[in-house]
PDB file of C-alpha atoms in Angstrom:
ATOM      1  CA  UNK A1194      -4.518   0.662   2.683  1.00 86.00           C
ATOM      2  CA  UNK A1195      -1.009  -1.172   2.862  1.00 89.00           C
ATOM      3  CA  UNK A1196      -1.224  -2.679  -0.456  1.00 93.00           C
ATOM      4  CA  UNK A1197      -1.587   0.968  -2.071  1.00 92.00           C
ATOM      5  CA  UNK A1198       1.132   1.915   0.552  1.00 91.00           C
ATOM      6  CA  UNK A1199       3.284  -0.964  -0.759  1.00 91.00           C
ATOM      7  CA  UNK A1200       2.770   0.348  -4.444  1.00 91.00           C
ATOM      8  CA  UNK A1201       3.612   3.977  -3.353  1.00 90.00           C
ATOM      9  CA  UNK A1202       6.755   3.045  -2.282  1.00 88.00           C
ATOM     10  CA  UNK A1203       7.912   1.163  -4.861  1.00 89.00           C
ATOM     11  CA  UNK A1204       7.164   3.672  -7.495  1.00 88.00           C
ATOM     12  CA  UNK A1205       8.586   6.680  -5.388  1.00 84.00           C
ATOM     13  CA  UNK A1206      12.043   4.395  -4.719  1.00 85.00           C
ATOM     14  CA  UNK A1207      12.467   3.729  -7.895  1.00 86.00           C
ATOM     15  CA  UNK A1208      12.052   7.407  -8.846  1.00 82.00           C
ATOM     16  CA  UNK A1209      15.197   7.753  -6.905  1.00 81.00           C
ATOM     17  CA  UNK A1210      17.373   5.469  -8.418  1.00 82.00           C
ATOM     18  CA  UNK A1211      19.120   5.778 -11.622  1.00 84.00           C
ATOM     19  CA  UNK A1212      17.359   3.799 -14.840  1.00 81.00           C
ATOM     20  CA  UNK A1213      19.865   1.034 -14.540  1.00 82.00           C
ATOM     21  CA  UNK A1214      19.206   0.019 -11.213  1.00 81.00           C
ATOM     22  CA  UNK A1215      15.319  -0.195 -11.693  1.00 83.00           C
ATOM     23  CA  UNK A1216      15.483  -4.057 -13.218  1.00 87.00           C
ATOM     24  CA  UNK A1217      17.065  -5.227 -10.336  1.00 87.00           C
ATOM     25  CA  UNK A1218      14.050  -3.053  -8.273  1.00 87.00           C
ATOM     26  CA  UNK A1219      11.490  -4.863 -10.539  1.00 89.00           C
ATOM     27  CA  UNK A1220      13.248  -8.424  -9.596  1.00 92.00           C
ATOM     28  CA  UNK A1221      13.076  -7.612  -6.126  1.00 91.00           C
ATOM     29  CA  UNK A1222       9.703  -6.739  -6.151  1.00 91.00           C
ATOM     30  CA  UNK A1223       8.472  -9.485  -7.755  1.00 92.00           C
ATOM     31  CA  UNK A1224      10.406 -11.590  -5.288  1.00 94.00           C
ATOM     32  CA  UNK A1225       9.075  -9.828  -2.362  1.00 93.00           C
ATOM     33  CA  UNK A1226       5.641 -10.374  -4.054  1.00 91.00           C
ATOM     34  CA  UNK A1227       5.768 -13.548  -4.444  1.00 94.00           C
ATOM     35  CA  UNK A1228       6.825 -14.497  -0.981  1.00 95.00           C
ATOM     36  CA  UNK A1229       3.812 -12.289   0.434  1.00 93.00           C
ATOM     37  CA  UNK A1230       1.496 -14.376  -1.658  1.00 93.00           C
ATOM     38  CA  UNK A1231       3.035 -17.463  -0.943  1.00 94.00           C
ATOM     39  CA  UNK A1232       2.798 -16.699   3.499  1.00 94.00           C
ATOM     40  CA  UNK A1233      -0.922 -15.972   2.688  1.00 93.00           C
ATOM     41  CA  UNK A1234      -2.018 -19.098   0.916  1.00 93.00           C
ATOM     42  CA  UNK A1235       0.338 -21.000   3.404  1.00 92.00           C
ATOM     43  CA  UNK A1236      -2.250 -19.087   6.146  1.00 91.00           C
ATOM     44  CA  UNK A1237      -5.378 -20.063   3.834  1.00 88.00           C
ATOM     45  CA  UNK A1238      -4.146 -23.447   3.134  1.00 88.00           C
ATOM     46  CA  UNK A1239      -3.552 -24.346   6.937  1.00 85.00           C
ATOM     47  CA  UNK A1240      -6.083 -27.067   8.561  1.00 82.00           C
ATOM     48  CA  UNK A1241      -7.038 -24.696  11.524  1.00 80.00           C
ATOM     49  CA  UNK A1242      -7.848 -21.980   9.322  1.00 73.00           C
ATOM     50  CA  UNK A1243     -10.974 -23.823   8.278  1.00 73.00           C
ATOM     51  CA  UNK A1244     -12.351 -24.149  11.973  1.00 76.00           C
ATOM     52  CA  UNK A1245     -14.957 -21.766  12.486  1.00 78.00           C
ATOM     53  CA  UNK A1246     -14.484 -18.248  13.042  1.00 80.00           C
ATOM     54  CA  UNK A1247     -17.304 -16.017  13.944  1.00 78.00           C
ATOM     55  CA  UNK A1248     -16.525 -13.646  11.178  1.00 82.00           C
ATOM     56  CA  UNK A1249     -15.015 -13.696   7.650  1.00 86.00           C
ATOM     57  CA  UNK A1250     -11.888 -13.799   8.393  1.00 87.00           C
ATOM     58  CA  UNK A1251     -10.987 -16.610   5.860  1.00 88.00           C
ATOM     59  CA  UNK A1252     -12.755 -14.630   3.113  1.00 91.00           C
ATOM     60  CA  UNK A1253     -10.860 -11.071   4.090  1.00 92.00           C
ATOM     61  CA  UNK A1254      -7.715 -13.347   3.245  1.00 92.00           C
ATOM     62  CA  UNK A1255      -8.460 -14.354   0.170  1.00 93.00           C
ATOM     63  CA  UNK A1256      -9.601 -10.703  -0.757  1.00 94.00           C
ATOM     64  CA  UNK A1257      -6.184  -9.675   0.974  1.00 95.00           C
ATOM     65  CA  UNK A1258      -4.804 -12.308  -1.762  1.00 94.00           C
ATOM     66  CA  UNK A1259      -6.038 -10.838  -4.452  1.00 95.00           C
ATOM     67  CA  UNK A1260      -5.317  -7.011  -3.457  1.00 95.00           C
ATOM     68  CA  UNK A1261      -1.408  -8.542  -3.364  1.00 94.00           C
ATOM     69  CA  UNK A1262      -1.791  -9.811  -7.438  1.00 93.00           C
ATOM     70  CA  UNK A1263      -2.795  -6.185  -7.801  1.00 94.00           C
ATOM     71  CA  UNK A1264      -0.251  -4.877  -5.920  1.00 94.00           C
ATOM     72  CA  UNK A1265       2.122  -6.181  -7.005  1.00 93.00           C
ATOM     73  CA  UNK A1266       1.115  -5.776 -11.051  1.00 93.00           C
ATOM     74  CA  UNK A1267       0.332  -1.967 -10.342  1.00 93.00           C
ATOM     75  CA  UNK A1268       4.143  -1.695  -8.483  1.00 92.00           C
ATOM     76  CA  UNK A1269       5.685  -3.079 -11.492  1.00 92.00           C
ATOM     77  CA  UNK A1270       3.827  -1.331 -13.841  1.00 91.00           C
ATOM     78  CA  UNK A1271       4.556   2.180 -12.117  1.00 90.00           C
ATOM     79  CA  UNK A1272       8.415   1.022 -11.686  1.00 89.00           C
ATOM     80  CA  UNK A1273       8.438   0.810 -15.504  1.00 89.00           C
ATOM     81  CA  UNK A1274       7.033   3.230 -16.910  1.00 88.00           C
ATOM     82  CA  UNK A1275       7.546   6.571 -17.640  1.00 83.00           C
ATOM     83  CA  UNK A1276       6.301   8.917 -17.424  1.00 86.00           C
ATOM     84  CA  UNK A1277       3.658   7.324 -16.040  1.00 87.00           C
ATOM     85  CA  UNK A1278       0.022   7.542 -18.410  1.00 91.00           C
ATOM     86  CA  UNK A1279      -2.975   9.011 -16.482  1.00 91.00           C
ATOM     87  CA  UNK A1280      -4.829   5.929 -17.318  1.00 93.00           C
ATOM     88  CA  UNK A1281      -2.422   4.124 -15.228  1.00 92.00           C
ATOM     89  CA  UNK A1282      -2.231   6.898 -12.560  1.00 91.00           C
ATOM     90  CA  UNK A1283      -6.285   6.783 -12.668  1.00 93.00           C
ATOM     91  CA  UNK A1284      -6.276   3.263 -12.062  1.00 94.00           C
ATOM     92  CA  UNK A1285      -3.910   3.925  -8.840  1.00 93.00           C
ATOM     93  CA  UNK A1286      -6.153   6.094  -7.503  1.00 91.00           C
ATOM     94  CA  UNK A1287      -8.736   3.389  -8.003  1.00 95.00           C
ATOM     95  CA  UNK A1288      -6.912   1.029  -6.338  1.00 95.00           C
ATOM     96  CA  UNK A1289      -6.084   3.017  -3.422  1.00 93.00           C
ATOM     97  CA  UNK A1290      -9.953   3.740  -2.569  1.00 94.00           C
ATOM     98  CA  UNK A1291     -10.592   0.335  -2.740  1.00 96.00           C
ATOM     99  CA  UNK A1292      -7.628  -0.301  -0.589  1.00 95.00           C
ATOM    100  CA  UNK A1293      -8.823   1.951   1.898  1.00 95.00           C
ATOM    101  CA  UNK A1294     -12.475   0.108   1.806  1.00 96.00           C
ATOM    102  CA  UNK A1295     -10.336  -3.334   2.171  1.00 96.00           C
ATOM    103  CA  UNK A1296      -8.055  -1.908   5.230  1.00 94.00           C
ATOM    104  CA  UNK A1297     -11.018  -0.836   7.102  1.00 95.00           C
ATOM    105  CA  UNK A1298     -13.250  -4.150   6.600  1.00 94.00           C
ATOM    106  CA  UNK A1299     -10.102  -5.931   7.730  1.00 94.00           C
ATOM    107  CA  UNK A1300      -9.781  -3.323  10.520  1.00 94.00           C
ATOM    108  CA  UNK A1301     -13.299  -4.115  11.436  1.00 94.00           C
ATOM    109  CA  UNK A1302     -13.214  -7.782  11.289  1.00 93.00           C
ATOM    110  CA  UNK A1303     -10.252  -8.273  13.413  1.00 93.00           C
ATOM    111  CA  UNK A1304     -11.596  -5.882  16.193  1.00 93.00           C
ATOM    112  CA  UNK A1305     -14.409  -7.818  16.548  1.00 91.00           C
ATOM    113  CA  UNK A1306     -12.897 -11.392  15.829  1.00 89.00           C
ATOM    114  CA  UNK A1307     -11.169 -12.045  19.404  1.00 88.00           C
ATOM    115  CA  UNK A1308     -12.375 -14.986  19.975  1.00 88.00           C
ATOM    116  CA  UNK A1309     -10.786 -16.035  16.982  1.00 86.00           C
ATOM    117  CA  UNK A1310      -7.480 -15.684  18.186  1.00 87.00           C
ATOM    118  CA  UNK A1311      -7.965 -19.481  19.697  1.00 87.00           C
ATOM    119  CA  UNK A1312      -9.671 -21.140  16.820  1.00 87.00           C
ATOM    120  CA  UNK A1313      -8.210 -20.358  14.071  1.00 86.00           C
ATOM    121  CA  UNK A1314      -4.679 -18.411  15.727  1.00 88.00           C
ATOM    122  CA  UNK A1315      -2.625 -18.365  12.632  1.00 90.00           C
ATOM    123  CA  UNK A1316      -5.763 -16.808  10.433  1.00 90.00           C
ATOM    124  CA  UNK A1317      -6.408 -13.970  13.465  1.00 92.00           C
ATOM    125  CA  UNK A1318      -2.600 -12.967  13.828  1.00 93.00           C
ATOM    126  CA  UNK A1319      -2.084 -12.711  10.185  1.00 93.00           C
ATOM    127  CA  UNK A1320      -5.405 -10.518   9.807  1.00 93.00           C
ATOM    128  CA  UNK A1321      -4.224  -8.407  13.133  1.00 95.00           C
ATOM    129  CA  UNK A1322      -0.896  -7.902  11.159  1.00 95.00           C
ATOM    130  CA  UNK A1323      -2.904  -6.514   8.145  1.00 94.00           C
ATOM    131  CA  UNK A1324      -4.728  -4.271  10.717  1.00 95.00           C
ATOM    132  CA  UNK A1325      -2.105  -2.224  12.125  1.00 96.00           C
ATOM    133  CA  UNK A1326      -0.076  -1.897   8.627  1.00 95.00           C
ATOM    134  CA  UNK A1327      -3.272  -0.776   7.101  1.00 94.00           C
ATOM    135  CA  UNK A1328      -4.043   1.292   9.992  1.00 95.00           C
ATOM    136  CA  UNK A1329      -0.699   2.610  10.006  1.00 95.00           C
ATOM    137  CA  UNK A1330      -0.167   3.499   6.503  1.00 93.00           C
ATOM    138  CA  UNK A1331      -4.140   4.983   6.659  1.00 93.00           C
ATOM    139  CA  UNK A1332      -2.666   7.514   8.959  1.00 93.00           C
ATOM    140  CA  UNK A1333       0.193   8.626   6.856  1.00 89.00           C
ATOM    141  CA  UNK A1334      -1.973   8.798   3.575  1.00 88.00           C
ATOM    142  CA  UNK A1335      -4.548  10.686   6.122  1.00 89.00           C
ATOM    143  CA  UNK A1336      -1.572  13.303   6.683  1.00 85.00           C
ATOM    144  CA  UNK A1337      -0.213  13.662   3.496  1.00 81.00           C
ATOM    145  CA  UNK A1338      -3.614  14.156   1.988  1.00 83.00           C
ATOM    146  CA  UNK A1339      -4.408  16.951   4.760  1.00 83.00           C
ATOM    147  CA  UNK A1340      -1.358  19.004   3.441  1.00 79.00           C
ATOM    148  CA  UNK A1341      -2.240  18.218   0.050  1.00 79.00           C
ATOM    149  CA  UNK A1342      -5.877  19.834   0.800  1.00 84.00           C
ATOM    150  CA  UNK A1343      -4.593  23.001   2.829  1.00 80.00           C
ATOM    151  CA  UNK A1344      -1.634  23.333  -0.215  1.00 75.00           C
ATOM    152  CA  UNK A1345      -4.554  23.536  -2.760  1.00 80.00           C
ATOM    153  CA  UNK A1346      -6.717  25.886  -0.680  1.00 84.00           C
ATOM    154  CA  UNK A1347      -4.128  28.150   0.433  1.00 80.00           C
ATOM    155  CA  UNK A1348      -1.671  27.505  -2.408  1.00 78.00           C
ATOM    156  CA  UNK A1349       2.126  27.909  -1.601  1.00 71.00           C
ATOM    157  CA  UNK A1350       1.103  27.994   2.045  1.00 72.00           C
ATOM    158  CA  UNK A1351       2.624  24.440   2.405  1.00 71.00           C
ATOM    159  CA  UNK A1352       4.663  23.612  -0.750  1.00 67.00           C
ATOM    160  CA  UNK A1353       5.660  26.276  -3.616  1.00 67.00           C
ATOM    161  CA  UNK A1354       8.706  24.145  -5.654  1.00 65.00           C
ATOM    162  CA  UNK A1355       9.200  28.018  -7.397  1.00 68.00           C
ATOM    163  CA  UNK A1356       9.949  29.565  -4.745  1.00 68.00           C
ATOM    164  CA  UNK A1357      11.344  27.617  -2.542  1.00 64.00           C
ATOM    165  CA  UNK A1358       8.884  28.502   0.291  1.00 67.00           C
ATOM    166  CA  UNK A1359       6.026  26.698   2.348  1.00 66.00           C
ATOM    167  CA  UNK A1360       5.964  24.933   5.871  1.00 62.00           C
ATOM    168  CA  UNK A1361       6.668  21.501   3.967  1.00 63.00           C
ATOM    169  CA  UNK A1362       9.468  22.742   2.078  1.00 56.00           C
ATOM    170  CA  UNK A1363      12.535  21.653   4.050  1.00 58.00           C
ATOM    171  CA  UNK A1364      11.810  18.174   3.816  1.00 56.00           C
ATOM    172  CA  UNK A1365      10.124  17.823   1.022  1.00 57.00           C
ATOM    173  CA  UNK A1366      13.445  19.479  -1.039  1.00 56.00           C
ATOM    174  CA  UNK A1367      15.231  16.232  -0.016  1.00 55.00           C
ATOM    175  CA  UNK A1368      12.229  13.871  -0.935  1.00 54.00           C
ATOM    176  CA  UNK A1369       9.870  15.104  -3.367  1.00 52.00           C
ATOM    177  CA  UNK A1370       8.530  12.023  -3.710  1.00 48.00           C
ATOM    178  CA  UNK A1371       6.379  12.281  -0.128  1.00 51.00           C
ATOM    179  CA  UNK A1372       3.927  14.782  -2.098  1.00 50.00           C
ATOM    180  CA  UNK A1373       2.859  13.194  -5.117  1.00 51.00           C
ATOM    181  CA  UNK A1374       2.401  10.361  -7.737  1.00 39.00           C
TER     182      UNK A1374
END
C-alpha cells in the first residue's frame, strides 16, 4: 500500500502549497521517482539477484517496478489538476486496492522468504523494506478508513466541518487533508 501512500501525499502536500510552488513539487516528484525506479532495477539488475530464491521475490520486484511508473504518473496527475475529475479520483481508488493486494503479496513473500536473506541479500532487504512501509502505511489507511466508516454511520460523530464539532475535529482543522481525496 506505500505506492498509494506515496500518491496520497503528494496530492495532499501540494494542496497545501500555493499554485506557484506546485511545478517545483511536480519536478521533485519526478526526481524522487525516478531515483526509486532507478534503486529497483539497480536491485533487479544485480548478479545475485538471479540466484535462486525459494519464492518470487524477483517477480514481486518487477511488479513493485511497475506500481512505481504508476505511482508516480497518478502523483503527477493529482498534483496538476484541479479540481481533480472523478475519473481520475476513480482510478485512485483503483490503484489503491490493487496496492493493498501488492503490499500484502509482498508482505507474504518476505515472511516466508528467510532463507533468502543469504542468497539473494540485496533482493530480500529491498523486499523487507517494501514490507514494513506497506505494512506501515496499511495501518494508517486502516485508521483513517475506520473514522471514515464510524463518520458515515454516525455522521458528525467524528468530523462535522459546519459545525465545528466531532472527536477528529481538532486536528483535522489544521490538516484537512488527513480525511479525504
Amino acid at each position: 500500500m506505500i505506492h498509494f501512500c506515496l500518491a496520497h501525499t503528494a496530492y495532499h502536500f501540494s494542496r497545501r502549497l500555493p499554485k506557484r510552488h506546485r511545478l517545483r513539487l511536480q519536478f521533485a516528484i519526478f526526481a524522487l521517482g525516478i531515483a526509486a525506479f532507478i534503486f529497483q532495477l539497480y536491485i533487479l539488475l544485480r548478479p545475485r539477484s538471479s540466484h535462486y530464491c525459494g519464492l518470487p521475490l524477483l517477480y514481486n520486484l518487477v511488479g513493485s517496478i511497475i506500481f512505481t511508473f504508476f505511482t508516480i504518473g497518478l502523483a503527477l496527475l493529482l498534483v496538476m489538476l484541479e479540481p481533480v475529475p472523478w475519473e481520475l479520483k476513480t482510478t485512485f481508488f483503483i490503484f489503491g486496492g490493487a496496492s493493498f493486494a501488492k503490499g500484502v503479496c509482498t508482505i507474504v513473500f518476505t515472511a516466508l522468504a528467510t532463507q533468502c536473506a543469504k542468497t539473494t541479500p540485496e533482493l530480500y532487504y529491498l523486499s523487507v523494506t517494501l514490507s514494513v512501509s506497506s505494512l506501515v502505511s496499511t495501518a494508517f489507511f486502516s485508521v483513517l478508513g475506520l473514522f471514515w466508516l464510524v463518520n458515515m454511520v454516525f455522521p458528525g460523530l467524528i468530523l462535522n466541518k459546519e459545525t465545528k464539532t466531532g472527536i477528529c475535529y481538532e486536528p483535522v482543522s489544521e490538516c484537512g487533508c488527513l480525511w479525504h481525496i
